[in-house]
Coordinates of C-alpha atoms in Angstrom, one line a residue:
Chain B
X1 CA 13.0 -28.1 19.2
X2 CA 11.0 -28.9 16.1
X3 CA 12.1 -28.0 12.7
X4 CA 9.6 -27.2 9.9
X5 CA 10.0 -26.6 6.4
X6 CA 7.5 -24.5 4.8
X7 CA 6.7 -24.1 1.2
X8 CA 8.2 -21.3 -0.8
X9 CA 5.0 -19.2 -1.1
X10 CA 4.5 -19.3 2.5
X11 CA 8.1 -18.5 3.7
X12 CA 7.5 -15.4 1.5
X13 CA 4.1 -14.6 3.2
X14 CA 5.9 -15.3 6.8
X15 CA 9.1 -13.3 5.8
X16 CA 11.2 -16.4 6.7
X17 CA 14.1 -18.0 4.9
X18 CA 15.2 -21.5 5.9
X19 CA 13.6 -23.7 8.1
X20 CA 11.6 -22.6 11.1
X21 CA 12.2 -23.8 14.8
X22 CA 9.4 -24.2 17.3
X23 CA 9.0 -25.1 20.7
X24 CA 6.1 -27.4 21.7
X25 CA 6.7 -27.6 25.1
X26 CA 4.6 -29.5 27.8
X27 CA 3.8 -32.8 28.8
X28 CA 1.5 -33.7 26.0
X29 CA 3.0 -35.3 22.7
X30 CA 4.0 -33.1 20.0
X31 CA 1.2 -33.4 17.2
X32 CA 0.5 -32.0 14.1
X33 CA -2.1 -29.9 15.5
X34 CA 0.2 -28.2 18.1
X35 CA 3.1 -27.6 15.5
X36 CA 0.7 -25.8 13.5
X37 CA -0.8 -24.1 16.4
X38 CA 2.3 -22.9 17.0
X39 CA 3.1 -21.9 13.4
X40 CA -0.1 -19.7 13.3
X41 CA 0.5 -18.2 16.6
X42 CA 4.0 -16.8 15.7
X43 CA 3.0 -16.3 12.0
X44 CA -0.7 -15.2 12.0
X45 CA -0.5 -14.4 8.5
X46 CA -0.2 -17.8 7.8
X47 CA -3.6 -18.4 9.5
X48 CA -6.1 -20.6 6.7
X49 CA -3.1 -21.1 4.7
X50 CA -2.3 -24.5 5.6
X51 CA -5.7 -25.8 7.1
X52 CA -9.1 -24.0 6.9
X53 CA -9.7 -21.4 9.8
X54 CA -12.7 -23.1 10.7
X55 CA -13.1 -26.8 10.3
X56 CA -9.3 -27.3 11.0
X57 CA -8.9 -29.5 8.1
X58 CA -5.9 -29.4 6.1
X59 CA -6.1 -27.7 2.9
X60 CA -6.5 -30.2 0.0
X61 CA -3.2 -29.5 -1.7
X62 CA -1.1 -29.1 1.4
X63 CA 1.0 -32.2 2.4
X64 CA 2.9 -33.1 5.4
X65 CA 5.9 -35.3 5.0
X66 CA 8.7 -36.4 7.6
X67 CA 11.1 -39.1 7.8
X68 CA 10.3 -40.1 4.4
X69 CA 6.8 -40.9 5.2
X70 CA 3.5 -38.8 3.9
X71 CA 1.7 -38.0 7.1
X72 CA -0.9 -36.1 5.4
X73 CA -3.5 -38.6 6.2
X74 CA -2.3 -39.2 9.8
X75 CA -4.8 -37.9 12.4
X76 CA -4.0 -34.2 13.5
X77 CA -3.8 -35.4 17.3
X78 CA -1.4 -38.6 16.6
X79 CA 2.0 -38.2 18.0
X80 CA 4.7 -36.9 15.4
X81 CA 7.7 -39.4 14.8
X82 CA 10.1 -39.1 17.3
X83 CA 12.8 -38.2 15.0
X84 CA 10.7 -34.8 14.6
X85 CA 10.1 -34.2 18.1
X86 CA 13.9 -34.3 18.6
X87 CA 14.6 -32.0 15.7
X88 CA 16.6 -34.8 14.2
X89 CA 14.1 -34.6 11.2
X90 CA 12.0 -31.5 10.1
X91 CA 8.4 -31.8 9.5
X92 CA 7.9 -30.8 5.9
X93 CA 5.0 -28.7 4.8
X94 CA 4.7 -28.6 1.1
X95 CA 1.9 -27.6 -1.7
X96 CA 1.3 -30.8 -3.7
X97 CA 2.3 -31.1 -7.4
X98 CA -0.7 -30.5 -9.3
X99 CA -1.5 -28.7 -12.6
X100 CA 1.1 -28.2 -15.2
Chain D
X1 CA 1.0 17.4 -13.0
X2 CA -1.1 14.7 -11.5
X3 CA -0.2 11.5 -12.4
X4 CA -2.2 8.1 -13.0
X5 CA -1.5 4.8 -11.2
X6 CA -3.1 1.7 -12.9
X7 CA -3.4 -1.3 -10.6
X8 CA -3.4 -4.7 -12.5
X9 CA -4.2 -8.1 -10.9
X10 CA -3.0 -11.1 -12.9
X11 CA -3.3 -15.1 -12.4
X12 CA 0.3 -14.8 -11.2
X13 CA 0.9 -11.7 -9.4
X14 CA 0.0 -8.0 -9.0
X15 CA 1.5 -5.1 -11.2
X16 CA 1.6 -1.3 -10.5
X17 CA 1.8 1.0 -13.8
X18 CA 2.3 4.8 -13.2
X19 CA 2.4 7.7 -15.5
X20 CA 2.4 11.5 -15.2
X21 CA -1.0 12.9 -16.5
X22 CA 0.2 13.1 -19.7
X23 CA -0.2 9.3 -19.5
X24 CA 2.6 8.7 -22.5
X25 CA 5.5 7.1 -20.8
X26 CA 4.9 4.4 -18.4
X27 CA 6.7 2.7 -15.3
X28 CA 5.8 -1.0 -14.6
X29 CA 6.4 -2.3 -11.3
X30 CA 5.9 -6.1 -10.0
X31 CA 4.9 -8.5 -9.8
X32 CA 3.9 -8.3 -6.2
X33 CA 3.0 -11.7 -4.8
X34 CA 4.5 -13.4 -7.4
X35 CA 2.9 -16.8 -8.5
X36 CA -0.4 -15.8 -6.6
X37 CA -3.8 -15.1 -8.2
X38 CA -4.6 -11.4 -7.7
X39 CA -8.5 -11.4 -8.5
X40 CA -8.4 -7.6 -7.4
X41 CA -6.3 -4.8 -6.8
X42 CA -7.8 -1.5 -6.1
X43 CA -7.5 1.9 -4.0
X44 CA -9.2 3.8 -1.7
X45 CA -11.1 6.8 -3.2
X46 CA -10.4 8.7 0.2
X47 CA -6.6 7.7 0.3
X48 CA -5.1 6.6 -2.8
X49 CA -2.0 5.5 -1.2
X50 CA -4.3 3.0 0.6
X51 CA -4.5 -0.1 -1.5
X52 CA -6.1 -3.5 -1.0
X53 CA -5.5 -6.6 -2.7
X54 CA -7.4 -10.2 -3.1
X55 CA -4.5 -12.9 -3.2
X56 CA -5.6 -16.5 -3.6
X57 CA -4.5 -19.8 -4.8
X58 CA -5.7 -23.2 -4.9
X59 CA -3.0 -24.3 -2.6
X60 CA -3.0 -21.9 0.1
X61 CA -6.3 -20.3 -0.4
X62 CA -7.6 -16.6 0.4
X63 CA -5.5 -13.8 1.5
X64 CA -6.2 -10.0 1.6
X65 CA -3.0 -7.8 1.4
X66 CA -3.1 -4.1 2.2
X67 CA -0.7 -1.4 1.5
X68 CA -0.4 2.1 3.5
X69 CA 2.1 3.7 0.7
X70 CA 0.6 3.0 -2.6
X71 CA 2.1 -0.5 -3.3
X72 CA 5.8 -0.1 -2.1
X73 CA 5.0 -2.4 0.9
X74 CA 2.6 -4.7 1.8
X75 CA 0.7 -6.5 5.0
X76 CA -1.4 -9.5 5.3
X77 CA -4.5 -8.4 7.1
X78 CA -7.7 -10.6 7.9
X79 CA -9.0 -13.8 5.9
X80 CA -11.6 -14.8 8.2
X81 CA -14.5 -15.2 5.7
X82 CA -16.7 -17.4 7.5
X83 CA -20.4 -17.2 6.5
X84 CA -22.4 -16.1 9.7
X85 CA -25.2 -18.2 11.2
X86 CA -26.7 -21.3 9.7
X87 CA -25.2 -21.9 6.2
X88 CA -27.7 -22.6 3.9
X89 CA -27.9 -24.2 0.2
X90 CA -27.9 -23.2 -3.3
X91 CA -28.6 -25.0 -6.3
X92 CA -25.7 -26.5 -8.1
X93 CA -25.1 -26.7 -11.8
X94 CA -26.8 -30.0 -12.0
X95 CA -29.9 -28.3 -10.1
X96 CA -29.2 -30.1 -6.9
X97 CA -28.9 -28.3 -3.6
X98 CA -25.4 -27.4 -2.1
X99 CA -24.4 -26.1 0.8
X100 CA -22.5 -22.5 0.7
X101 CA -19.0 -22.8 0.6
X102 CA -16.3 -20.0 0.7
X103 CA -13.8 -20.0 -2.1
X104 CA -12.2 -16.7 -2.9
X105 CA -12.9 -13.0 -2.9
X106 CA -13.7 -11.6 -6.4
X107 CA -14.0 -8.0 -5.5
X108 CA -12.7 -5.6 -3.0
X109 CA -14.7 -2.1 -2.9
X110 CA -13.4 0.7 -0.7
X111 CA -15.7 3.2 0.7
X112 CA -15.8 6.8 -1.3
X113 CA -14.9 8.3 2.3
X114 CA -13.2 6.1 4.9
X115 CA -10.1 4.2 3.8
X116 CA -10.5 1.8 6.7
X117 CA -13.9 0.8 5.2
X118 CA -14.0 -1.8 2.6
X119 CA -16.5 -4.3 1.1
X120 CA -15.5 -7.7 -0.2
X121 CA -17.6 -9.9 -2.8
X122 CA -17.3 -13.2 -2.2
X123 CA -17.7 -17.0 -4.3
X124 CA -19.8 -18.4 -3.1
X125 CA -21.9 -15.3 -3.1
X126 CA -21.7 -13.3 0.0
X127 CA -20.9 -9.6 1.0
X128 CA -18.6 -8.9 3.8
X129 CA -17.6 -5.4 5.3
X130 CA -14.5 -4.3 7.1
X131 CA -14.4 -1.4 9.2
X132 CA -10.6 -1.5 10.3
X133 CA -8.6 -1.8 7.3
X134 CA -9.3 -5.4 6.5
X135 CA -8.2 -6.8 9.7
X136 CA -12.0 -7.9 10.5
X137 CA -14.6 -9.1 8.4
X138 CA -18.3 -9.2 9.0
X139 CA -20.9 -10.9 6.8
X140 CA -23.8 -8.7 5.6
X141 CA -26.1 -11.8 5.7
X142 CA -29.3 -10.6 4.5
X143 CA -28.1 -10.9 1.2
X144 CA -26.8 -14.6 1.2
X145 CA -30.0 -15.4 3.2
X146 CA -32.4 -13.7 0.8
X147 CA -35.5 -15.7 0.0
X148 CA -34.5 -16.1 -3.6
X149 CA -30.9 -17.5 -2.5
X150 CA -31.6 -21.3 -2.6
X151 CA -32.4 -20.5 -6.2
X152 CA -29.0 -19.1 -7.2
X153 CA -27.0 -21.1 -9.5
X154 CA -23.5 -20.4 -10.3
X155 CA -22.2 -19.2 -13.6
X156 CA -19.5 -20.6 -15.6
X157 CA -17.0 -19.1 -13.5
X158 CA -18.6 -19.8 -10.3
X159 CA -21.4 -18.3 -7.7
X160 CA -19.4 -15.2 -7.5
X161 CA -20.3 -11.6 -6.3
X162 CA -18.3 -9.8 -8.5
X163 CA -19.8 -6.1 -8.6
X164 CA -20.0 -3.9 -5.8
X165 CA -21.4 -0.2 -6.2
X166 CA -21.6 2.1 -3.1
X167 CA -23.7 4.7 -4.3
X168 CA -22.4 8.4 -4.2
X169 CA -25.5 10.3 -3.1
X170 CA -27.7 7.6 -1.0
X171 CA -25.3 6.9 1.6
X172 CA -27.0 3.6 2.5
X173 CA -27.7 2.5 -1.0
X174 CA -25.5 -0.8 -2.2
X175 CA -25.5 -2.3 -5.5
X176 CA -24.1 -6.1 -6.2
X177 CA -24.3 -8.3 -8.8
X178 CA -23.8 -12.1 -9.0
X179 CA -23.2 -14.8 -11.6
X180 CA -25.7 -16.1 -12.3
X181 CA -28.4 -14.7 -9.7
X182 CA -28.4 -11.1 -11.1
X183 CA -28.5 -8.0 -9.4
X184 CA -29.5 -6.8 -6.1
X185 CA -30.0 -3.2 -4.5
X186 CA -30.0 -2.4 -0.8
X187 CA -31.3 0.8 0.7
X188 CA -30.4 0.2 4.1
X189 CA -26.5 -0.3 4.2
X190 CA -27.1 -4.1 3.5
X191 CA -29.7 -4.9 6.1
X192 CA -31.9 -6.2 3.4
X193 CA -31.9 -6.5 -0.5
X194 CA -34.0 -6.6 -3.5
X195 CA -33.2 -8.2 -6.7
X196 CA -33.4 -5.7 -9.5
X197 CA -33.6 -7.7 -12.7
X198 CA -37.2 -6.4 -14.3
X199 CA -36.5 -6.1 -18.0
X200 CA -33.5 -8.6 -18.1
X201 CA -33.8 -11.4 -21.0
X202 CA -31.5 -14.4 -20.3
X203 CA -31.7 -17.0 -23.2
X204 CA -31.2 -20.2 -21.0
X205 CA -33.5 -19.6 -18.4
X206 CA -37.0 -20.7 -18.9
X207 CA -38.9 -18.0 -17.5
X208 CA -37.8 -14.6 -18.8
X209 CA -39.4 -12.7 -16.0
X210 CA -37.8 -14.5 -13.2
X211 CA -36.6 -12.5 -10.5
X212 CA -33.3 -14.1 -10.3
X213 CA -31.3 -16.2 -12.5
X214 CA -29.8 -13.8 -14.6
X215 CA -26.1 -13.9 -15.8
X216 CA -25.2 -10.2 -15.0
X217 CA -21.4 -9.6 -15.9
X218 CA -20.7 -6.3 -15.0
X219 CA -22.5 -3.0 -13.8
X220 CA -21.2 0.8 -14.1
X221 CA -22.5 4.1 -13.0
X222 CA -21.4 7.4 -13.5
X223 CA -21.6 9.3 -10.0
X224 CA -22.8 12.2 -11.5
X225 CA -26.1 10.3 -12.4
X226 CA -26.5 7.7 -9.9
X227 CA -29.7 6.4 -10.6
X228 CA -28.4 5.5 -14.2
X229 CA -26.8 1.9 -14.5
X230 CA -25.2 0.3 -17.3
X231 CA -25.0 -3.4 -17.3
X232 CA -23.1 -6.0 -19.4
X233 CA -24.6 -9.2 -19.1
X234 CA -24.5 -12.6 -20.8
X235 CA -26.7 -11.7 -23.5
X236 CA -27.0 -8.1 -24.2
X237 CA -26.2 -4.5 -23.0
X238 CA -28.8 -3.2 -20.8
X239 CA -29.4 0.3 -18.9
X240 CA -31.7 1.3 -16.5
X241 CA -32.5 4.9 -15.4
X242 CA -34.5 4.1 -12.4
X243 CA -31.6 2.5 -9.9
X244 CA -32.3 -0.8 -11.4
X245 CA -36.0 -1.0 -11.0
X246 CA -36.4 -1.6 -14.4
X247 CA -33.8 -2.5 -17.5
X248 CA -34.2 -1.9 -21.3
X249 CA -32.0 -3.1 -23.9
X250 CA -29.3 -0.9 -25.6
X251 CA -27.2 -3.4 -27.6
X252 CA -28.1 -1.4 -30.7
X253 CA -25.4 -2.3 -33.5
X254 CA -23.1 -4.1 -31.3
X255 CA -21.2 -7.2 -33.2
X256 CA -22.0 -9.5 -30.4
X257 CA -24.5 -10.1 -27.4
X258 CA -21.8 -10.8 -25.1
X259 CA -19.0 -9.5 -23.3
X260 CA -17.7 -8.9 -19.7
X261 CA -16.6 -5.4 -18.5
X262 CA -18.4 -1.9 -19.3
X263 CA -17.4 1.5 -18.1
X264 CA -18.7 4.7 -18.1
X265 CA -16.6 7.8 -19.2
X266 CA -15.7 10.1 -16.4
X267 CA -16.6 13.1 -18.1
X268 CA -19.8 12.2 -19.6
X269 CA -22.5 10.0 -18.2
X270 CA -23.6 9.4 -21.4
X271 CA -20.3 7.7 -23.1
X272 CA -20.2 4.1 -22.4
X273 CA -17.4 1.8 -23.3
X274 CA -17.6 -2.2 -23.8
X275 CA -15.8 -4.8 -25.5
X276 CA -17.6 -7.3 -27.5
X277 CA -16.6 -10.8 -27.3
X278 CA -18.1 -13.9 -29.0
X279 CA -20.1 -16.4 -27.3
X280 CA -21.4 -18.7 -26.3
X281 CA -18.4 -21.0 -26.2
X282 CA -15.6 -19.1 -27.8
X283 CA -15.0 -16.2 -25.7
X284 CA -12.8 -14.3 -28.0
X285 CA -13.3 -11.2 -30.1
X286 CA -15.9 -11.5 -33.2
X287 CA -13.2 -11.8 -36.3
X288 CA -10.3 -12.0 -34.2
X289 CA -10.4 -8.0 -34.0
X290 CA -10.0 -6.6 -30.6
X291 CA -12.4 -3.9 -30.5
X292 CA -13.5 -1.5 -27.8
X293 CA -17.1 -0.2 -28.8
X294 CA -18.0 3.4 -27.7
X295 CA -21.7 5.0 -27.4
X296 CA -21.7 8.7 -26.9
X297 CA -25.5 8.4 -26.6
X298 CA -26.1 6.2 -23.7
X299 CA -26.4 3.1 -25.6
X300 CA -28.2 1.8 -29.0
X301 CA -25.6 3.6 -31.2
X302 CA -21.9 2.0 -30.8
X303 CA -18.9 2.8 -32.8
X304 CA -15.6 0.5 -32.9
X305 CA -12.5 2.1 -31.6
X306 CA -9.7 0.1 -33.2
X307 CA -6.8 2.4 -33.7
X308 CA -3.8 0.9 -31.7
X309 CA -5.7 -2.6 -31.3
X310 CA -4.9 -5.7 -33.1
X311 CA -7.3 -6.1 -35.7
X312 CA -6.4 -9.8 -37.0
X313 CA -5.6 -12.9 -35.4
X314 CA -6.6 -11.8 -31.8
X315 CA -8.2 -14.4 -29.4
X316 CA -7.9 -12.9 -26.1
X317 CA -10.7 -12.2 -23.8
X318 CA -11.4 -9.0 -21.3
X319 CA -12.7 -10.4 -18.0
X320 CA -15.3 -8.4 -16.1
X321 CA -12.9 -6.2 -13.7
X322 CA -10.2 -5.7 -16.2
X323 CA -11.5 -2.6 -17.5
X324 CA -11.4 1.1 -15.9
X325 CA -11.4 4.5 -16.2
X326 CA -9.5 7.4 -14.8
X327 CA -11.1 11.0 -14.1
X328 CA -8.4 13.3 -16.4
X329 CA -9.9 15.3 -19.3
X330 CA -9.9 13.6 -21.6
X331 CA -10.9 10.3 -20.1
X332 CA -8.4 7.8 -19.8
X333 CA -9.7 4.1 -20.4
X334 CA -7.7 1.0 -19.6
X335 CA -8.0 -2.7 -20.0
X336 CA -6.4 -5.8 -19.8
X337 CA -6.5 -8.9 -21.5
X338 CA -6.2 -12.8 -20.8
X339 CA -3.0 -12.6 -23.2
X340 CA -1.6 -10.3 -20.7
X341 CA -1.6 -6.9 -22.6
X342 CA -2.9 -3.9 -20.9
X343 CA -3.7 -1.2 -23.3
X344 CA -4.8 2.3 -22.7
X345 CA -6.2 5.3 -24.3
X346 CA -5.4 8.7 -23.2
X347 CA -8.2 10.3 -25.6
X348 CA -11.1 8.9 -24.5
X349 CA -10.8 5.6 -26.7
X350 CA -9.9 7.2 -30.2
X351 CA -6.6 5.9 -30.1
X352 CA -4.9 3.0 -27.9
X353 CA -1.4 1.9 -27.1
X354 CA -0.2 -1.1 -25.1
X355 CA 1.4 -0.1 -21.7
X356 CA 2.9 -3.5 -21.3
X357 CA 2.4 -6.6 -23.3
X358 CA 3.1 -10.0 -21.8
X359 CA 2.2 -10.1 -18.3
X360 CA 0.2 -13.1 -16.9
X361 CA -3.7 -13.3 -17.6
X362 CA -5.2 -9.9 -16.6
X363 CA -7.7 -10.3 -14.0
X364 CA -8.5 -6.9 -13.0
X365 CA -7.5 -3.2 -13.9
X366 CA -8.4 0.0 -11.8
X367 CA -7.1 3.5 -12.4
X368 CA -6.0 6.0 -9.7
X369 CA -5.6 9.7 -10.5
X370 CA -2.9 11.0 -8.0
X371 CA -2.5 14.6 -6.7

């Protein structure tokens, strides 16, 4: 079970409160891409809000944090930290601080 | 008695203002989508409870919202605005080629007849259509791939397709306007397009007769006289009586040559409203006086409408999609400002009053008359 914290605007869009819990099953390692695929499958209204619908690239002002590290520039297919995979720590998706 | 619903898009959400047909007591509902930019909020002429909203933001991109109950509830619909085929290049501000890149939807134009059909004008300039209530979008590629496309250059607000007029008589005729490419017309439902910019004069392009490159701000049409178009552009107010084939200036005695919105009175196709703004750099009302100007002669002769509007220390702007008329008699006129006021007149512009004063900066205003 992977825990994901969405930014407030995306929680509102997806009609969720609190953390999202997702199963990312299978023999392949859990990665950013697989977690985002699972989020978008469950909440299709979030398509295009976290990553570009066509290129798959993270939107410029969206960041990924976990285990006190900034994973925003980690390759989408790199395995997530073990503590995220086990559900011990959440993957935090947030809107970057920008503007006033 | 019939009612009026005014749909307001702002920098920080959508607001819905309602009144009965007297238009003297208003209810303000909102914000919907708080914190998001609502570039445009509009309703279907065929079903006034079918609303569409263009919701966007720098963080999370473009979304389209749809309501089937007049704005009481909303559903996210499709936001796949991919440019079809090979994506070409247009000119950037510095004159270098730059690939087309989707940024946002500026304007939504529902069909006059089918609430599930809606057109969307994009930045970078492109026209999309949905036939299923906004779930799926298809680009009408002949516009973006027009032979002049590589010469299109953005205005200060971006290379935006901001005006869409679906002709009420010729079912396959569509007008669009793009800053700063100009106006275009299709007579075959978007399969092909012609620039319609003859007679426009634009001070900052070297060739005044250029086919494209004109900074059109908005175009308005009265449904009873569809071949007559009124245009507010960067430099001058213009009129065409031949479906855009030629234009003549009707600025007359207006106090500036600049402004964004333009609207035609619902009850008289020769009565036109504009809001002069001081340019090129200030973009606020001349002399700090917020004045709507009305022409009852189809242009050239204008009168300032000031009663109820601030006549000192007013430095707001009124953006291109932020003025609308209702279809009651006398005509109701509505406009929103970048200072967050929404003003209305229920007597054809003779007197004005604020419906609400302290919204976020207003991006769009539309008016619906309800049964």
